[in-house]
Amino acid sequence: MVVGVLALQGSFNEHIAVLRRLGVKGVEVRKPEQLQSVRALIIPGGESTTMAKLAEYHNLFPALREFVKMGNPVWGTCAGLIFLADKAVGQKAGGQELIGGLNCTVHRNFFGSQIQSFETELSVPEIVAKEGGPPSFRGVFIRAPGILEVGPEVQVLAEVLLPSDRPAKRSAASENLEEEAVAEKKVIVAVKQGTLLATAFHPELTADTRWHSYFLKMLDEDSQEASSSMALSSGNLSLSDPPKYELPIIHY
Amino acid sequence: MAGTGVVTVYGNGAIAETTKQSPFSVKVGLAQMLRGGVIMDVVNAEQARIAEEAGACAVMALERVPADIRAQGGVARMSDPQLIKEIKQAVTIPVMAKARIGHFVEAQILESIGIDYVDESEVLTVADEDNHINKHNFRIPFVCGCRNLGEALRRIREGAAMIRTKGEAGTGNVVEAVRHVRSVMGNIRVLRNMDDDEVFAFAKKIQAPYDLVMQTKQLGRLPVVQFAAGGVATPADAALMMQLGCDGVFVGSGVFKSGDPARRARAIVQAVTHYNDAAVVAEVSCGLGEAMVGINLNDEKVERYANRSE
């Protein structure tokens, strides 16, 4: 089993490192033709505008949309969530291209600038039910997006309570009051719709691999190969691969 | 811990000594999101828009690009906060700004206007010749320059969540950046093969804290994100820095001092993503127009910004 990681920009190395810990080979995807050799795709965190520009330069969007439409499992973290959303607000002037497919509205950079970035313990009942482990997951939110509304077919996997002292960031006149009301209480930060998974936070920055193995199980559900593929793939990690040196995961 | 009678023992977590509000992981986290990207110097909102459109993953807001600071001389300081605010409003990507080395009040100002990252930069005139800013005191993350491994680890100990090479800013000459990244990577390779017993003496030799040296040895790389900076002017320069092992690239004067900034910016962004694909780098390097005028660093009269701090 080979999982592709969109490697235009952002935390793709981190995702590949987590996959490696789970015994799964992650391959970097930068060009449309590389999508044909993978069965699932992770779209990492990063700057969504940058990733959109790079995808546009190499004409990746049609291939990505096709990949989603064919029912291949795709998981977007942070910028990847924005990519998968049908609608995004708070974009740069002129907007940006999206892949779409996930029936929800995402607010880009919902929580504000870096000074409002935070970590919190998230309640993740669905993940605990499937993967076990502690009842909460440490969510790292970096200039993160928030999901403002979801369609009926979308399953909500995690929400976060908004800190009350959150500065009123949304001053732009284009954003309406209705949104303001939603923003007062909880905001959705992880969803699943069919073969699409999306998180506003960064499981790839933590030592907890449950989200990744949850995603890998979506792959198994999706195909006939079933779980034997997991065992096979660990043998595929060739020894000749040059060693990759990754950044530390910081615990407290 | 004053008043509680509890003494915090130094050195519990190798790099993660920090305040509750903004843990070190969140500071490093943003830098991790910038990996594989290009950060461009811009002096106004219009340039910031060009950079964003080209695919920069962040912009560095400043009053004069390093090439102009070199040409005009005088004291270079933090930019007018009004200008930085304008740039921040013009784009949705992260905005960085430079503070003088040791000038913690400039850093406080930048923190209060909600900048995403501060560059404690040797390109500006040094404010404190002995001390850098104690970056642990801030909720905002910092990036600092280095010429070698020891300098990088000293900055990380002071709280820097991201490291860049110093290079020689504003020269369009990549030689110093190559020297610095080679020096860092070479030292890490030496360290990796070293007996644990020798690390104490090595830490002393490179004048870096032992715990961070040991952590670097175990990781096989710097414990934070490492970018290249100082003299990158062409897509090939940028891809060179990536192949040497950097996580991303800063481009200062190289973009907006060239003939066709929008096009060159876009080419450098593509070269960083496809740094291992010579065909793509070749394609984007075609017909970029004039590159910035370079400065030959063999000339004695050229001031070395990199030597302004240790």
XYZ file of C-alpha atoms in Angstrom:
562
model
C 0.000 0.000 0.000
C 1.402 3.340 -0.983
C -0.008 6.581 0.317
C 0.721 9.745 -1.584
C 1.488 12.993 0.216
C 1.056 16.184 -1.773
C 4.548 17.650 -1.530
C 4.189 21.116 -3.015
C 4.909 22.926 0.219
C 4.322 22.552 3.948
C 4.481 19.676 6.404
C 4.697 16.784 3.945
C 7.899 15.427 5.514
C 6.137 15.216 8.853
C 3.279 13.201 7.355
C 5.673 10.821 5.633
C 7.530 10.377 8.934
C 4.306 9.411 10.760
C 3.394 6.977 7.984
C 6.844 5.442 8.262
C 6.313 4.941 11.995
C 3.174 3.003 11.081
C 5.098 0.902 8.570
C 3.526 2.498 5.525
C 5.410 4.043 2.660
C 4.488 7.613 1.874
C 5.491 8.992 -1.506
C 5.815 12.620 -2.460
C 3.352 13.772 -5.105
C 4.264 16.870 -7.078
C 2.981 16.140 -10.567
C -0.361 14.918 -11.950
C 1.024 11.631 -13.278
C 2.337 10.697 -9.829
C -1.252 10.434 -8.599
C -1.767 7.348 -10.707
C 0.568 5.247 -8.597
C -1.098 5.978 -5.248
C -4.381 4.818 -3.772
C -4.822 7.495 -1.155
C -3.605 11.038 -0.712
C -2.756 13.244 2.229
C -2.794 16.980 1.630
C -0.549 18.423 4.339
C -0.566 21.638 6.268
C 1.177 24.631 4.793
C 0.135 27.849 3.158
C -2.965 27.054 1.141
C -2.451 29.990 -1.224
C 1.091 28.844 -1.966
C 0.000 25.263 -2.492
C -2.862 26.392 -4.734
C -0.473 28.473 -6.854
C 1.967 25.611 -7.229
C -0.828 23.183 -8.076
C -2.034 25.647 -10.691
C 1.435 26.052 -12.248
C 1.642 22.316 -12.820
C -1.970 21.816 -13.730
C -2.672 19.552 -10.768
C -6.249 20.602 -10.017
C -8.034 18.531 -12.694
C -6.090 15.425 -11.647
C -6.797 16.052 -7.969
C -10.520 16.557 -8.584
C -10.598 13.363 -10.599
C -8.777 11.540 -7.791
C -11.385 12.707 -5.256
C -14.281 11.914 -7.601
C -13.056 8.362 -8.115
C -13.627 7.747 -4.433
C -9.999 7.469 -3.356
C -9.451 8.279 0.310
C -8.109 11.804 0.741
C -7.204 13.493 4.004
C -6.498 17.196 4.304
C -4.888 18.783 7.358
C -5.199 22.546 7.833
C -4.399 23.880 4.348
C -5.526 20.503 3.025
C -8.919 21.005 4.669
C -9.289 24.292 2.796
C -8.378 22.511 -0.442
C -11.076 19.895 0.048
C -13.847 22.279 1.077
C -16.531 23.233 -1.414
C -16.437 26.794 -0.175
C -13.818 28.876 1.599
C -14.088 32.371 2.994
C -11.325 34.711 4.117
C -9.227 34.097 1.042
C -6.674 36.369 -0.525
C -7.807 39.033 -2.941
C -8.886 37.283 -6.112
C -9.594 34.033 -4.302
C -7.862 30.728 -4.793
C -8.660 27.524 -6.571
C -9.978 24.616 -4.503
C -10.381 20.911 -5.143
C -13.756 20.707 -3.446
C -15.784 17.612 -2.728
C -16.286 18.134 0.979
C -19.652 19.757 1.571
C -18.728 22.461 4.053
C -17.764 26.091 4.380
C -14.313 26.781 5.736
C -13.058 30.041 7.158
C -9.427 30.418 6.241
C -7.193 31.514 9.079
C -10.228 31.472 11.376
C -8.400 31.814 14.679
C -6.240 34.778 13.649
C -2.518 35.317 13.303
C 0.314 33.312 14.810
C -0.093 34.881 18.243
C -3.519 33.219 18.449
C -2.144 29.806 17.479
C -2.665 27.305 20.288
C -2.709 23.727 21.467
C -5.618 22.085 23.157
C -6.913 18.691 24.217
C -9.697 17.698 21.844
C -12.413 15.221 22.586
C -12.387 12.658 19.747
C -15.003 9.957 20.495
C -14.991 8.492 16.973
C -11.222 8.072 16.936
C -11.218 6.544 20.417
C -13.973 4.129 19.370
C -11.951 2.935 16.363
C -8.385 3.308 17.588
C -8.565 3.189 21.382
C -6.085 5.174 23.425
C -6.693 8.158 25.676
C -10.047 9.969 25.352
C -8.510 13.176 24.070
C -6.147 14.168 21.296
C -3.656 17.020 21.446
C -4.699 19.329 18.647
C -2.074 21.780 17.381
C -3.766 24.744 15.710
C -1.428 26.929 13.659
C -3.124 29.891 12.008
C -5.781 27.285 11.576
C -8.999 27.323 9.588
C -12.394 26.631 11.151
C -15.394 24.871 9.643
C -18.385 27.202 9.774
C -21.087 24.907 8.466
C -21.384 21.380 7.108
C -23.816 19.554 4.869
C -26.089 16.773 6.213
C -23.878 13.966 4.866
C -20.848 15.212 6.768
C -19.889 13.539 10.031
C -18.401 15.862 12.658
C -15.446 14.238 14.409
C -14.210 17.034 16.660
C -15.125 20.502 17.795
C -13.267 23.111 19.764
C -14.651 25.668 22.191
C -13.634 29.134 21.260
C -11.629 30.940 23.897
C -13.749 33.803 25.196
C -10.908 36.297 24.961
C -10.523 35.748 21.260
C -9.932 39.161 19.754
C -12.485 40.308 17.222
C -10.403 39.567 14.201
C -12.973 39.595 11.487
C -13.296 43.262 10.707
C -13.545 42.829 6.960
C -16.799 44.277 5.747
C -17.375 41.384 3.395
C -18.117 38.996 6.232
C -21.655 38.972 7.447
C -23.289 38.897 10.838
C -24.689 35.425 10.507
C -21.127 34.140 10.614
C -20.422 36.160 13.693
C -23.188 34.309 15.523
C -21.722 30.927 14.628
C -18.331 32.032 15.807
C -19.447 32.712 19.357
C -19.547 29.159 20.654
C -18.038 26.009 19.209
C -16.331 25.531 15.908
C -15.989 22.277 14.001
C -12.384 21.231 13.451
C -12.549 17.668 12.095
C -14.990 16.066 9.679
C -15.465 12.984 7.556
C -17.587 12.594 4.452
C -17.382 9.257 2.681
C -13.760 8.799 1.672
C -12.785 12.337 2.603
C -11.262 13.199 5.964
C -10.335 16.714 7.040
C -8.788 18.233 10.147
C -8.098 21.875 10.933
C -5.252 20.884 13.259
C -1.994 19.003 12.673
C -1.867 15.373 13.826
C 1.446 15.136 11.935
C 3.055 17.403 14.543
C 2.271 15.088 17.450
C 3.508 11.659 18.514
C -0.055 10.313 18.529
C -0.555 8.291 15.332
C -4.264 7.537 15.784
C -5.508 9.907 13.083
C -3.095 8.423 10.593
C -4.083 4.847 11.359
C -7.745 5.895 11.256
C -7.124 7.241 7.766
C -5.280 4.071 6.715
C -8.298 2.032 7.813
C -10.458 4.126 5.501
C -8.229 2.790 2.748
C -8.830 -0.781 3.741
C -12.589 -0.295 3.917
C -12.374 1.158 0.485
C -10.648 -1.747 -1.216
C -10.673 -5.516 -1.586
C -7.064 -5.911 -0.538
C -8.133 -5.618 3.090
C -5.747 -5.506 5.969
C -3.116 -7.799 4.500
C -1.824 -4.840 2.571
C -0.631 -3.285 5.808
C 1.663 -6.180 6.590
C 2.974 -6.372 3.062
C 3.841 -2.770 2.805
C 6.254 -2.758 5.704
C 8.493 -5.026 3.684
C 8.408 -2.532 0.866
C 10.308 0.067 2.823
C 13.541 -0.406 1.007
C 16.766 -0.189 2.916
C 18.422 1.754 0.168
C 16.285 4.830 0.898
C 18.571 7.555 2.164
C 18.021 8.238 5.846
C 15.624 11.091 6.510
C 16.275 13.278 9.477
C 13.134 14.681 10.930
C 12.371 17.420 13.389
C 11.667 16.446 16.990
C 8.142 16.160 18.293
C 7.912 18.331 21.346
C 6.173 16.857 24.403
C 5.549 18.409 27.767
C 8.687 30.733 40.053
C 9.349 33.631 42.386
C 7.350 33.544 45.570
C 6.358 29.893 45.480
C 9.624 28.697 46.941
C 10.010 26.331 44.040
C 13.222 26.472 42.110
C 12.976 25.381 38.514
C 15.924 23.237 37.609
C 17.562 24.436 34.437
C 17.603 22.251 31.390
C 14.646 19.926 31.903
C 13.406 19.926 28.356
C 16.200 20.481 25.896
C 14.585 23.224 23.876
C 11.045 23.438 25.136
C 11.325 25.835 28.043
C 8.467 28.103 27.526
C 5.392 29.899 28.694
C 1.964 28.319 28.835
C 0.334 30.696 26.385
C 2.483 30.009 23.422
C 4.290 26.707 23.692
C 7.469 26.167 21.770
C 5.742 23.496 19.699
C 3.314 26.092 18.339
C 6.209 28.430 17.533
C 8.099 25.702 15.715
C 4.829 24.526 14.191
C 4.387 27.609 12.041
C 7.936 27.257 10.774
C 7.125 23.648 9.887
C 4.179 24.871 7.846
C 6.548 27.153 5.935
C 8.832 24.270 4.921
C 9.424 23.884 1.230
C 8.450 27.489 0.710
C 9.945 30.849 -0.181
C 9.807 33.901 2.069
C 10.223 37.185 0.215
C 11.305 40.649 1.325
C 8.721 43.299 0.431
C 8.667 47.026 1.111
C 5.020 47.841 0.429
C 1.573 46.325 0.056
C 1.839 46.166 -3.714
C 5.008 44.069 -3.591
C 3.416 41.884 -0.939
C 0.553 41.160 -3.321
C 2.998 40.266 -6.099
C 4.808 37.911 -3.737
C 1.550 36.278 -2.616
C 0.404 35.871 -6.207
C 3.713 34.260 -7.103
C 3.260 31.692 -4.339
C 5.479 32.976 -1.521
C 4.646 31.165 1.730
C 5.295 34.309 3.766
C 6.525 37.848 3.294
C 9.108 39.829 5.237
C 7.943 43.409 5.666
C 10.717 45.986 5.726
C 11.419 49.570 4.777
C 14.380 48.987 2.505
C 15.597 45.764 0.972
C 19.140 44.815 2.039
C 20.628 45.956 -1.297
C 19.327 49.475 -0.630
C 20.507 49.401 2.977
C 23.969 48.590 1.611
C 23.828 51.327 -0.997
C 22.401 54.062 1.212
C 24.170 53.273 4.469
C 23.093 54.876 7.734
C 21.349 53.148 10.621
C 18.809 50.555 9.581
C 15.976 50.067 12.073
C 12.664 48.282 12.442
C 10.138 49.410 9.816
C 7.317 51.830 10.532
C 4.558 49.749 12.197
C 2.033 51.481 9.946
C 3.764 50.062 6.883
C 3.836 46.605 8.409
C 0.126 46.837 9.219
C -0.648 47.831 5.637
C 1.289 44.860 4.330
C -0.462 42.587 6.823
C -3.828 43.784 5.588
C -2.920 43.299 1.951
C -2.148 39.579 2.175
C -3.430 36.425 3.859
C -0.062 34.641 4.097
C 2.059 35.052 7.252
C 3.902 38.341 7.641
C 7.335 38.564 9.230
C 9.222 41.692 10.204
C 12.771 42.462 11.262
C 13.930 43.757 14.637
C 17.463 44.842 15.441
C 19.666 42.366 17.276
C 19.164 42.844 21.007
C 16.414 45.443 20.567
C 13.665 43.739 22.542
C 11.378 46.778 22.495
C 11.199 46.659 18.715
C 10.254 43.007 19.125
C 7.580 43.960 21.675
C 6.126 46.430 19.186
C 6.046 43.790 16.473
C 4.388 41.351 18.850
C 1.725 43.876 19.785
C 0.730 44.564 16.183
C 0.184 40.861 15.589
C 3.032 39.959 13.274
C 3.438 36.221 12.691
C 7.229 35.963 13.033
C 10.073 38.269 14.044
C 13.445 38.137 12.330
C 16.150 39.268 14.753
C 18.361 40.315 11.915
C 21.974 41.284 11.389
C 20.855 43.145 8.262
C 19.609 45.922 10.517
C 22.118 47.858 12.591
C 22.937 46.015 15.807
C 21.343 47.508 18.945
C 23.167 45.382 21.520
C 26.628 44.157 20.651
C 26.741 41.563 23.415
C 23.259 40.187 23.922
C 20.544 38.909 21.677
C 16.880 39.206 22.625
C 15.714 36.695 25.225
C 13.176 35.169 22.913
C 11.632 32.960 25.594
C 9.929 36.076 26.938
C 7.787 36.436 23.837
C 4.674 34.680 22.638
C 5.612 35.460 19.081
C 8.177 33.175 17.426
C 11.599 34.335 16.229
C 13.888 33.431 13.373
C 17.634 34.164 13.719
C 20.641 33.980 11.450
C 23.692 31.767 11.902
C 27.009 31.060 10.215
C 27.753 27.745 11.887
C 26.328 25.094 14.163
C 27.435 26.723 17.399
C 25.795 30.005 16.521
C 22.590 28.233 15.475
C 22.339 26.345 18.766
C 23.083 29.474 20.811
C 20.158 31.188 19.099
C 17.887 28.199 19.702
C 18.839 28.248 23.365
C 17.820 31.908 23.453
C 14.417 30.847 22.146
C 14.620 31.045 18.357
C 12.069 28.694 16.811
C 13.559 28.859 13.336
C 17.093 29.309 12.006
C 18.351 30.733 8.745
C 21.827 31.078 7.370
C 23.167 34.601 7.438
C 24.763 34.555 4.026
C 25.510 38.080 2.842
C 22.245 39.926 2.415
C 21.862 42.393 -0.415
C 24.790 41.102 -2.451
C 23.072 38.720 -4.840
C 26.057 36.501 -4.163
C 25.243 33.088 -2.794
C 28.793 32.199 -1.757
C 28.412 33.074 1.920
C 25.069 31.305 2.272
C 26.665 28.190 0.806
C 29.584 28.512 3.204
C 27.226 28.812 6.181
C 24.935 25.956 5.258
C 27.929 23.740 4.449
C 29.417 24.610 7.804
C 26.215 23.733 9.721
C 25.571 20.525 7.790
C 29.219 19.477 7.867
C 29.404 19.944 11.620
C 26.214 17.933 12.094
C 27.706 15.110 10.022
C 30.846 15.166 12.165
C 28.734 15.215 15.313
C 26.581 12.318 14.207
C 29.596 10.044 13.893
C 31.126 11.187 17.146
C 31.484 9.085 20.269
C 29.127 10.313 23.019
C 32.130 10.930 25.275
C 33.512 13.459 22.812
C 30.378 15.571 22.658
C 31.254 17.506 25.837
C 34.474 18.801 24.327
C 32.778 19.391 20.984
C 30.081 21.484 22.668
C 32.805 23.547 24.306
C 34.626 23.963 21.021
C 31.606 25.232 19.113
C 30.449 27.246 22.145
C 26.987 25.755 22.274
C 24.887 24.320 25.100
C 25.614 20.627 25.639
C 21.967 19.517 25.778
C 21.202 21.021 22.372
C 24.391 19.601 20.856
C 23.416 16.156 22.104
C 19.880 16.555 20.796
C 21.215 17.607 17.393
C 23.437 14.522 17.374
C 20.476 12.255 18.112
C 18.222 13.908 15.538
C 20.849 14.170 12.831
C 19.685 17.701 12.078
C 19.003 21.034 13.786
C 16.078 20.682 16.199
C 14.205 23.517 14.457
C 13.399 24.405 10.861
C 16.390 25.717 8.921
C 16.067 28.077 5.971
C 18.688 29.535 3.661
C 19.106 33.300 3.338
C 21.524 35.951 2.176
C 22.380 36.246 -1.493
C 19.832 33.981 -3.183
C 19.046 35.636 -6.526
C 18.109 32.943 -9.057
C 15.964 29.783 -9.160
C 19.187 27.803 -9.403
C 20.520 29.435 -6.213
C 17.312 28.497 -4.434
C 17.385 24.885 -5.634
C 21.057 24.681 -4.630
C 20.196 25.676 -1.070
C 17.420 23.084 -0.957
C 19.689 20.333 -2.255
C 22.252 21.258 0.385
C 19.591 20.355 2.941
C 17.717 23.557 3.813
C 13.999 23.418 4.573
C 13.172 26.536 2.568
C 14.568 29.808 1.281
C 14.446 33.511 2.082
C 14.840 35.797 -0.902
C 15.638 39.382 -0.048
C 16.696 41.809 -2.713
C 16.838 39.070 -5.339
C 13.215 39.409 -6.439
C 12.362 43.080 -6.381
C 15.791 44.267 -7.527
C 15.502 42.199 -10.694
C 14.084 43.064 -14.111
C 10.809 41.153 -13.838
C 9.941 40.601 -10.153
C 6.631 38.749 -10.626
C 8.136 36.248 -12.986
C 11.333 35.723 -11.021
C 9.361 35.294 -7.789
C 7.224 32.626 -9.380
C 10.264 30.876 -10.850
C 12.039 30.754 -7.484
C 8.903 29.347 -5.810
C 8.709 26.590 -8.408
C 12.431 25.876 -8.189
C 12.135 25.344 -4.425
C 9.256 22.876 -4.781
C 10.908 20.981 -7.637
C 14.481 21.434 -6.418
C 15.422 17.874 -7.340
C 14.012 18.094 -10.837
C 16.565 19.828 -13.046
C 14.162 19.861 -15.996
C 11.661 21.976 -14.068
C 14.371 24.279 -12.703
C 15.702 24.712 -16.234
C 12.264 25.457 -17.600
C 11.457 28.123 -14.994
C 14.903 29.714 -15.368
C 14.290 30.565 -19.033
C 13.848 34.188 -20.028
C 13.632 35.678 -16.554
C 15.195 38.962 -17.611
C 17.913 40.666 -15.694
C 18.957 39.315 -12.295
C 19.901 41.756 -9.567
C 23.353 43.243 -9.868
C 25.670 41.196 -7.732
C 28.479 42.333 -5.465
C 31.826 40.609 -5.487
C 32.652 39.695 -1.920
C 36.408 39.692 -2.522
C 36.233 43.465 -2.340
C 37.554 44.555 1.065
C 35.237 47.551 1.197
C 32.074 45.475 1.269
C 30.770 45.392 4.823
C 30.158 41.891 6.160
C 26.752 41.915 7.845
C 27.237 38.314 8.897
C 30.057 39.307 11.233
C 27.920 41.769 13.161
C 26.941 39.238 15.807
C 28.194 36.003 17.286
